[in-house]
Each structure stands twice: as C-alpha cells, then as structure tokens.
PDB file of N, CA and C in Angstrom:
ATOM      1  N   ALA A 286       1.228  -1.348   0.138  1.00 58.00           N
ATOM      2  CA  ALA A 286      -0.131   0.091   0.378  1.00 58.00           C
ATOM      3  C   ALA A 286       0.348   0.845  -0.055  1.00 58.00           C
ATOM      4  N   ARG A 287       1.736   1.095   0.658  1.00 65.00           N
ATOM      5  CA  ARG A 287       2.536   2.803   0.738  1.00 65.00           C
ATOM      6  C   ARG A 287       3.667   2.510  -0.045  1.00 65.00           C
ATOM      7  N   VAL A 288       3.736   2.005  -1.850  1.00 61.00           N
ATOM      8  CA  VAL A 288       4.072   2.254  -2.778  1.00 61.00           C
ATOM      9  C   VAL A 288       3.702   2.438  -4.090  1.00 61.00           C
ATOM     10  N   GLU A 289       2.526   2.109  -3.661  1.00 65.00           N
ATOM     11  CA  GLU A 289       1.367   2.328  -3.957  1.00 65.00           C
ATOM     12  C   GLU A 289       0.529   3.787  -3.989  1.00 65.00           C
ATOM     13  N   ALA A 290       1.497   4.407  -3.116  1.00 66.00           N
ATOM     14  CA  ALA A 290       0.885   5.487  -2.663  1.00 66.00           C
ATOM     15  C   ALA A 290       1.917   6.328  -2.373  1.00 66.00           C
ATOM     16  N   GLY A 291       3.268   6.534  -3.079  1.00 70.00           N
ATOM     17  CA  GLY A 291       4.601   6.688  -3.574  1.00 70.00           C
ATOM     18  C   GLY A 291       4.791   6.762  -2.012  1.00 70.00           C
ATOM     19  N   GLN A 292       4.919   6.669  -0.556  1.00 77.00           N
ATOM     20  CA  GLN A 292       5.332   7.014   0.384  1.00 77.00           C
ATOM     21  C   GLN A 292       6.570   5.428   0.534  1.00 77.00           C
ATOM     22  N   LEU A 293       6.596   4.875  -0.140  1.00 80.00           N
ATOM     23  CA  LEU A 293       7.599   4.104   0.142  1.00 80.00           C
ATOM     24  C   LEU A 293       8.824   3.956  -0.900  1.00 80.00           C
ATOM     25  N   THR A 294       9.667   4.346  -0.743  1.00 84.00           N
ATOM     26  CA  THR A 294      11.297   4.276  -2.766  1.00 84.00           C
ATOM     27  C   THR A 294      11.390   3.028  -2.215  1.00 84.00           C
ATOM     28  N   LEU A 295      11.514   2.354  -3.523  1.00 85.00           N
ATOM     29  CA  LEU A 295      12.601   1.423  -3.631  1.00 85.00           C
ATOM     30  C   LEU A 295      13.520   1.305  -3.894  1.00 85.00           C
ATOM     31  N   GLU A 296      14.861   0.770  -3.675  1.00 92.00           N
ATOM     32  CA  GLU A 296      16.249   0.994  -4.538  1.00 92.00           C
ATOM     33  C   GLU A 296      16.751  -0.132  -5.038  1.00 92.00           C
ATOM     34  N   ARG A 297      16.271  -0.339  -6.160  1.00 95.00           N
ATOM     35  CA  ARG A 297      16.636  -2.150  -6.720  1.00 95.00           C
ATOM     36  C   ARG A 297      17.845  -2.021  -7.259  1.00 95.00           C
ATOM     37  N   SER A 298      18.695  -2.471  -7.686  1.00 96.00           N
ATOM     38  CA  SER A 298      20.240  -2.443  -7.960  1.00 96.00           C
ATOM     39  C   SER A 298      20.584  -4.675  -8.279  1.00 96.00           C
ATOM     40  N   ASP A 299      21.170  -5.100  -8.696  1.00 97.00           N
ATOM     41  CA  ASP A 299      21.310  -6.167  -8.910  1.00 97.00           C
ATOM     42  C   ASP A 299      22.335  -6.735  -8.006  1.00 97.00           C
ATOM     43  N   VAL A 300      21.218  -7.976  -7.081  1.00 96.00           N
ATOM     44  CA  VAL A 300      21.678  -8.875  -5.696  1.00 96.00           C
ATOM     45  C   VAL A 300      22.644  -9.581  -6.708  1.00 96.00           C
ATOM     46  N   PRO A 301      23.493 -10.747  -5.654  1.00 96.00           N
ATOM     47  CA  PRO A 301      23.674 -12.045  -6.436  1.00 96.00           C
ATOM     48  C   PRO A 301      22.559 -12.811  -4.869  1.00 96.00           C
ATOM     49  N   LEU A 302      21.559 -13.481  -5.802  1.00 95.00           N
ATOM     50  CA  LEU A 302      20.822 -14.291  -4.834  1.00 95.00           C
ATOM     51  C   LEU A 302      21.374 -15.400  -4.060  1.00 95.00           C
ATOM     52  N   GLY A 303      22.591 -16.051  -4.396  1.00 93.00           N
ATOM     53  CA  GLY A 303      23.710 -16.626  -2.912  1.00 93.00           C
ATOM     54  C   GLY A 303      22.937 -15.655  -2.135  1.00 93.00           C
ATOM     55  N   LEU A 304      23.276 -14.867  -2.382  1.00 94.00           N
ATOM     56  CA  LEU A 304      24.346 -13.882  -0.703  1.00 94.00           C
ATOM     57  C   LEU A 304      22.742 -13.479  -0.453  1.00 94.00           C
ATOM     58  N   LEU A 305      21.495 -12.827  -0.942  1.00 94.00           N
ATOM     59  CA  LEU A 305      19.962 -12.481  -0.635  1.00 94.00           C
ATOM     60  C   LEU A 305      19.732 -13.666   0.381  1.00 94.00           C
ATOM     61  N   LEU A 306      19.970 -15.232  -0.084  1.00 93.00           N
ATOM     62  CA  LEU A 306      18.801 -16.585   0.077  1.00 93.00           C
ATOM     63  C   LEU A 306      20.122 -16.405   1.760  1.00 93.00           C
ATOM     64  N   ASP A 307      21.103 -16.305   1.629  1.00 92.00           N
ATOM     65  CA  ASP A 307      22.678 -16.794   2.944  1.00 92.00           C
ATOM     66  C   ASP A 307      21.754 -14.611   3.723  1.00 92.00           C
ATOM     67  N   GLN A 308      21.602 -14.228   3.852  1.00 93.00           N
ATOM     68  CA  GLN A 308      21.542 -12.801   4.674  1.00 93.00           C
ATOM     69  C   GLN A 308      20.095 -13.268   5.044  1.00 93.00           C
ATOM     70  N   ALA A 309      19.093 -13.635   3.962  1.00 92.00           N
ATOM     71  CA  ALA A 309      17.307 -14.104   4.798  1.00 92.00           C
ATOM     72  C   ALA A 309      17.612 -15.267   6.022  1.00 92.00           C
ATOM     73  N   ILE A 310      18.510 -16.146   5.831  1.00 90.00           N
ATOM     74  CA  ILE A 310      18.092 -17.391   6.048  1.00 90.00           C
ATOM     75  C   ILE A 310      19.262 -17.037   7.370  1.00 90.00           C
ATOM     76  N   ASP A 311      20.450 -16.279   7.570  1.00 91.00           N
ATOM     77  CA  ASP A 311      21.180 -16.211   9.455  1.00 91.00           C
ATOM     78  C   ASP A 311      19.836 -14.869  10.288  1.00 91.00           C
ATOM     79  N   LYS A 312      19.204 -13.687   9.484  1.00 90.00           N
ATOM     80  CA  LYS A 312      17.727 -12.876  10.138  1.00 90.00           C
ATOM     81  C   LYS A 312      16.817 -13.815  10.475  1.00 90.00           C
ATOM     82  N   ALA A 313      15.983 -15.064   9.349  1.00 87.00           N
ATOM     83  CA  ALA A 313      14.893 -15.586   9.872  1.00 87.00           C
ATOM     84  C   ALA A 313      15.869 -16.629  11.234  1.00 87.00           C
ATOM     85  N   LYS A 314      16.930 -17.106  11.311  1.00 84.00           N
ATOM     86  CA  LYS A 314      16.656 -17.554  12.853  1.00 84.00           C
ATOM     87  C   LYS A 314      17.273 -16.659  13.962  1.00 84.00           C
ATOM     88  N   ASP A 315      16.853 -15.592  13.878  1.00 84.00           N
ATOM     89  CA  ASP A 315      16.958 -15.109  14.150  1.00 84.00           C
ATOM     90  C   ASP A 315      15.416 -14.696  15.267  1.00 84.00           C
ATOM     91  N   LEU A 316      15.282 -14.771  13.961  1.00 80.00           N
ATOM     92  CA  LEU A 316      13.580 -14.684  13.786  1.00 80.00           C
ATOM     93  C   LEU A 316      13.245 -15.215  14.838  1.00 80.00           C
ATOM     94  N   SER A 317      13.242 -16.627  14.556  1.00 83.00           N
ATOM     95  CA  SER A 317      12.579 -18.193  14.974  1.00 83.00           C
ATOM     96  C   SER A 317      13.987 -18.534  15.724  1.00 83.00           C
ATOM     97  N   ALA A 318      14.274 -17.997  16.467  1.00 80.00           N
ATOM     98  CA  ALA A 318      15.502 -18.555  17.777  1.00 80.00           C
ATOM     99  C   ALA A 318      14.694 -19.346  18.651  1.00 80.00           C
ATOM    100  N   ASP A 319      13.634 -19.191  19.037  1.00 82.00           N
ATOM    101  CA  ASP A 319      12.892 -20.872  19.749  1.00 82.00           C
ATOM    102  C   ASP A 319      12.763 -21.642  18.727  1.00 82.00           C
ATOM    103  N   SER A 320      12.685 -22.276  17.854  1.00 84.00           N
ATOM    104  CA  SER A 320      12.691 -22.538  16.769  1.00 84.00           C
ATOM    105  C   SER A 320      14.085 -23.630  16.853  1.00 84.00           C
ATOM    106  N   ASN A 321      14.445 -24.969  16.762  1.00 84.00           N
ATOM    107  CA  ASN A 321      15.315 -25.670  15.900  1.00 84.00           C
ATOM    108  C   ASN A 321      15.422 -26.241  14.856  1.00 84.00           C
ATOM    109  N   ALA A 322      14.212 -26.314  14.145  1.00 86.00           N
ATOM    110  CA  ALA A 322      14.722 -26.454  12.210  1.00 86.00           C
ATOM    111  C   ALA A 322      15.401 -25.640  11.439  1.00 86.00           C
ATOM    112  N   LEU A 323      16.236 -26.598  10.933  1.00 89.00           N
ATOM    113  CA  LEU A 323      17.560 -26.871  10.204  1.00 89.00           C
ATOM    114  C   LEU A 323      17.568 -26.317   9.101  1.00 89.00           C
ATOM    115  N   VAL A 324      17.443 -24.986   7.754  1.00 89.00           N
ATOM    116  CA  VAL A 324      17.142 -24.452   6.808  1.00 89.00           C
ATOM    117  C   VAL A 324      17.972 -25.739   5.949  1.00 89.00           C
ATOM    118  N   VAL A 325      17.827 -25.996   5.103  1.00 90.00           N
ATOM    119  CA  VAL A 325      18.529 -26.455   4.742  1.00 90.00           C
ATOM    120  C   VAL A 325      17.522 -26.290   3.172  1.00 90.00           C
ATOM    121  N   VAL A 326      18.726 -25.625   2.239  1.00 91.00           N
ATOM    122  CA  VAL A 326      19.103 -24.759   1.069  1.00 91.00           C
ATOM    123  C   VAL A 326      19.499 -25.954  -0.353  1.00 91.00           C
ATOM    124  N   GLU A 327      18.300 -26.522  -1.282  1.00 93.00           N
ATOM    125  CA  GLU A 327      19.157 -26.761  -2.575  1.00 93.00           C
ATOM    126  C   GLU A 327      18.166 -25.639  -3.935  1.00 93.00           C
ATOM    127  N   ALA A 328      20.085 -25.934  -4.621  1.00 92.00           N
ATOM    128  CA  ALA A 328      20.236 -24.762  -5.395  1.00 92.00           C
ATOM    129  C   ALA A 328      20.957 -24.547  -6.377  1.00 92.00           C
ATOM    130  N   PRO A 329      20.261 -24.406  -7.916  1.00 93.00           N
ATOM    131  CA  PRO A 329      22.629 -24.931  -8.626  1.00 93.00           C
ATOM    132  C   PRO A 329      23.194 -24.305  -8.157  1.00 93.00           C
ATOM    133  N   ASP A 330      24.323 -24.703  -8.378  1.00 90.00           N
ATOM    134  CA  ASP A 330      25.814 -23.963  -7.874  1.00 90.00           C
ATOM    135  C   ASP A 330      25.699 -22.855  -8.356  1.00 90.00           C
ATOM    136  N   GLU A 331      25.601 -22.150  -9.367  1.00 93.00           N
ATOM    137  CA  GLU A 331      25.191 -20.837 -10.100  1.00 93.00           C
ATOM    138  C   GLU A 331      24.239 -20.622  -9.888  1.00 93.00           C
ATOM    139  N   LEU A 332      23.701 -19.069  -9.384  1.00 94.00           N
ATOM    140  CA  LEU A 332      22.789 -18.484  -8.926  1.00 94.00           C
ATOM    141  C   LEU A 332      22.645 -17.401  -9.606  1.00 94.00           C
ATOM    142  N   PRO A 333      21.005 -16.486 -10.660  1.00 96.00           N
ATOM    143  CA  PRO A 333      21.917 -15.177 -11.108  1.00 96.00           C
ATOM    144  C   PRO A 333      21.521 -13.767 -10.116  1.00 96.00           C
ATOM    145  N   SER A 334      21.719 -13.075 -10.802  1.00 97.00           N
ATOM    146  CA  SER A 334      21.655 -11.520 -10.044  1.00 97.00           C
ATOM    147  C   SER A 334      19.953 -11.805  -9.749  1.00 97.00           C
ATOM    148  N   LEU A 335      19.060 -11.041  -8.812  1.00 96.00           N
ATOM    149  CA  LEU A 335      17.884 -10.346  -9.660  1.00 96.00           C
ATOM    150  C   LEU A 335      18.664  -8.515  -8.869  1.00 96.00           C
ATOM    151  N   TYR A 336      17.143  -7.935  -9.435  1.00 97.00           N
ATOM    152  CA  TYR A 336      17.176  -6.551  -9.781  1.00 97.00           C
ATOM    153  C   TYR A 336      15.876  -6.372  -8.397  1.00 97.00           C
ATOM    154  N   VAL A 337      16.412  -6.511  -7.433  1.00 96.00           N
ATOM    155  CA  VAL A 337      15.182  -5.932  -6.252  1.00 96.00           C
ATOM    156  C   VAL A 337      16.013  -5.145  -5.534  1.00 96.00           C
ATOM    157  N   ASP A 338      14.490  -4.220  -4.846  1.00 95.00           N
ATOM    158  CA  ASP A 338      15.997  -3.625  -3.562  1.00 95.00           C
ATOM    159  C   ASP A 338      15.836  -4.663  -2.083  1.00 95.00           C
ATOM    160  N   HIS A 339      17.548  -4.174  -2.146  1.00 95.00           N
ATOM    161  CA  HIS A 339      17.945  -5.533  -1.495  1.00 95.00           C
ATOM    162  C   HIS A 339      17.558  -6.037   0.478  1.00 95.00           C
ATOM    163  N   LEU A 340      17.984  -4.780   0.557  1.00 92.00           N
ATOM    164  CA  LEU A 340      16.817  -4.811   2.290  1.00 92.00           C
ATOM    165  C   LEU A 340      15.598  -5.323   2.109  1.00 92.00           C
ATOM    166  N   ARG A 341      14.910  -4.677   1.301  1.00 93.00           N
ATOM    167  CA  ARG A 341      13.181  -5.082   1.395  1.00 93.00           C
ATOM    168  C   ARG A 341      13.483  -6.439   1.460  1.00 93.00           C
ATOM    169  N   PHE A 342      13.903  -7.366  -0.120  1.00 94.00           N
ATOM    170  CA  PHE A 342      13.688  -8.498  -0.270  1.00 94.00           C
ATOM    171  C   PHE A 342      14.114  -9.054   0.817  1.00 94.00           C
ATOM    172  N   SER A 343      14.978  -9.055   0.808  1.00 93.00           N
ATOM    173  CA  SER A 343      16.311 -10.504   2.302  1.00 93.00           C
ATOM    174  C   SER A 343      14.471  -9.739   3.518  1.00 93.00           C
ATOM    175  N   GLN A 344      14.149  -8.717   3.805  1.00 92.00           N
ATOM    176  CA  GLN A 344      13.803  -9.219   5.452  1.00 92.00           C
ATOM    177  C   GLN A 344      12.175  -9.821   4.272  1.00 92.00           C
ATOM    178  N   ALA A 345      11.655  -9.513   3.750  1.00 93.00           N
ATOM    179  CA  ALA A 345      10.714 -10.328   2.510  1.00 93.00           C
ATOM    180  C   ALA A 345      11.044 -11.930   2.706  1.00 93.00           C
ATOM    181  N   LEU A 346      12.076 -12.520   3.118  1.00 94.00           N
ATOM    182  CA  LEU A 346      12.635 -13.402   2.256  1.00 94.00           C
ATOM    183  C   LEU A 346      12.655 -13.984   3.825  1.00 94.00           C
ATOM    184  N   ALA A 347      13.616 -13.026   4.576  1.00 92.00           N
ATOM    185  CA  ALA A 347      13.263 -13.260   6.095  1.00 92.00           C
ATOM    186  C   ALA A 347      12.576 -14.162   6.695  1.00 92.00           C
ATOM    187  N   THR A 348      11.290 -13.325   6.195  1.00 92.00           N
ATOM    188  CA  THR A 348      10.356 -12.892   7.687  1.00 92.00           C
ATOM    189  C   THR A 348       9.837 -14.731   6.838  1.00 92.00           C
ATOM    190  N   PHE A 349       9.357 -14.797   5.394  1.00 91.00           N
ATOM    191  CA  PHE A 349       8.839 -16.412   5.090  1.00 91.00           C
ATOM    192  C   PHE A 349       9.692 -17.361   5.115  1.00 91.00           C
ATOM    193  N   ILE A 350      10.502 -17.606   5.143  1.00 90.00           N
ATOM    194  CA  ILE A 350      11.819 -18.539   5.581  1.00 90.00           C
ATOM    195  C   ILE A 350      11.230 -18.434   7.337  1.00 90.00           C
ATOM    196  N   GLY A 351      11.765 -17.740   8.783  1.00 89.00           N
ATOM    197  CA  GLY A 351      11.399 -17.090   9.663  1.00 89.00           C
ATOM    198  C   GLY A 351      10.231 -17.396  10.441  1.00 89.00           C
ATOM    199  N   HIS A 352       9.098 -17.677   9.589  1.00 89.00           N
ATOM    200  CA  HIS A 352       7.571 -17.937   9.208  1.00 89.00           C
ATOM    201  C   HIS A 352       7.436 -19.549   8.884  1.00 89.00           C
ATOM    202  N   ALA A 353       7.707 -20.015   8.509  1.00 89.00           N
ATOM    203  CA  ALA A 353       8.295 -21.478   7.793  1.00 89.00           C
ATOM    204  C   ALA A 353       8.712 -22.848   9.709  1.00 89.00           C
ATOM    205  N   ARG A 354       9.888 -22.029   9.722  1.00 87.00           N
ATOM    206  CA  ARG A 354      10.369 -22.323  11.184  1.00 87.00           C
ATOM    207  C   ARG A 354       9.701 -22.605  11.871  1.00 87.00           C
ATOM    208  N   LYS A 355       8.339 -21.790  12.263  1.00 86.00           N
ATOM    209  CA  LYS A 355       8.397 -21.542  14.000  1.00 86.00           C
ATOM    210  C   LYS A 355       7.267 -22.384  13.490  1.00 86.00           C
ATOM    211  N   THR A 356       6.131 -22.704  12.368  1.00 87.00           N
ATOM    212  CA  THR A 356       5.596 -22.910  12.692  1.00 87.00           C
ATOM    213  C   THR A 356       5.245 -24.469  11.843  1.00 87.00           C
ATOM    214  N   ALA A 357       6.777 -24.795  11.729  1.00 82.00           N
ATOM    215  CA  ALA A 357       7.655 -26.184  11.205  1.00 82.00           C
ATOM    216  C   ALA A 357       6.806 -27.088  12.204  1.00 82.00           C
ATOM    217  N   GLU A 358       6.717 -28.635  11.337  1.00 80.00           N
ATOM    218  CA  GLU A 358       6.424 -29.783  12.289  1.00 80.00           C
ATOM    219  C   GLU A 358       7.091 -30.534  12.255  1.00 80.00           C
ATOM    220  N   ARG A 359       8.771 -30.154  10.638  1.00 82.00           N
ATOM    221  CA  ARG A 359       8.993 -31.340  11.374  1.00 82.00           C
ATOM    222  C   ARG A 359      10.313 -30.634  11.248  1.00 82.00           C
ATOM    223  N   ASP A 360      11.429 -31.567  11.017  1.00 88.00           N
ATOM    224  CA  ASP A 360      12.555 -30.711  12.184  1.00 88.00           C
ATOM    225  C   ASP A 360      14.191 -29.997  10.516  1.00 88.00           C
ATOM    226  N   THR A 361      13.191 -30.212   9.787  1.00 88.00           N
ATOM    227  CA  THR A 361      14.202 -29.553   8.174  1.00 88.00           C
ATOM    228  C   THR A 361      13.094 -28.680   7.795  1.00 88.00           C
ATOM    229  N   ILE A 362      13.619 -27.367   7.230  1.00 88.00           N
ATOM    230  CA  ILE A 362      12.875 -26.977   6.113  1.00 88.00           C
ATOM    231  C   ILE A 362      14.178 -26.644   4.921  1.00 88.00           C
ATOM    232  N   ARG A 363      12.965 -26.692   3.964  1.00 91.00           N
ATOM    233  CA  ARG A 363      13.772 -27.344   2.455  1.00 91.00           C
ATOM    234  C   ARG A 363      13.339 -26.323   2.439  1.00 91.00           C
ATOM    235  N   VAL A 364      14.844 -25.424   1.194  1.00 90.00           N
ATOM    236  CA  VAL A 364      14.020 -23.957   0.390  1.00 90.00           C
ATOM    237  C   VAL A 364      14.642 -24.301  -0.791  1.00 90.00           C
ATOM    238  N   LEU A 365      13.610 -24.617  -1.853  1.00 91.00           N
ATOM    239  CA  LEU A 365      14.024 -25.072  -3.023  1.00 91.00           C
ATOM    240  C   LEU A 365      14.210 -23.859  -3.947  1.00 91.00           C
ATOM    241  N   VAL A 366      14.865 -24.136  -4.787  1.00 89.00           N
ATOM    242  CA  VAL A 366      15.450 -22.682  -5.571  1.00 89.00           C
ATOM    243  C   VAL A 366      15.733 -22.927  -7.094  1.00 89.00           C
TER     244      VAL A 366
END
C-alpha cells in the first residue's frame, strides 16, 4: 500500500541470489530463535542476480523462512531454488 501511495522508495540493484538467501536465512534464524528446525537450501551451484531492493527483498524472504521455521512440524525446512 505504501508503494502505491508513493510513500516508499525502492532502491533496486542487481544482487546475487546466493547472497540474498544467506542473509535471509541468518535473519530468519534470529526471528525464529525458539525453533530448532534446520534450514536446508537446495540450489544449483550458479545462481543469477536479481534486480530487487536488497533490503526489502531480504526482509521479506527472512520473514517467510522464519515463519516456516516457527510453524514447522518437522525438524528440517527445505528451500528449493
């Protein structure tokens, strides 16, 4: 809603997807520290860069992974890329 209202400026740049995943997983572990679920990333060796707002995309991905850890019924969360 803030983007549509012009109240949020996105700072887009090319960001390596591997870096975004690493940062999001680290942040997700902080957000869901009470969970013991292990996060396993299954991805090709070479990942592309994405043209995104680094901070916002990382935050959104971390929130998604953190929620998955908190609500996990198993002890492993798989992130497939």
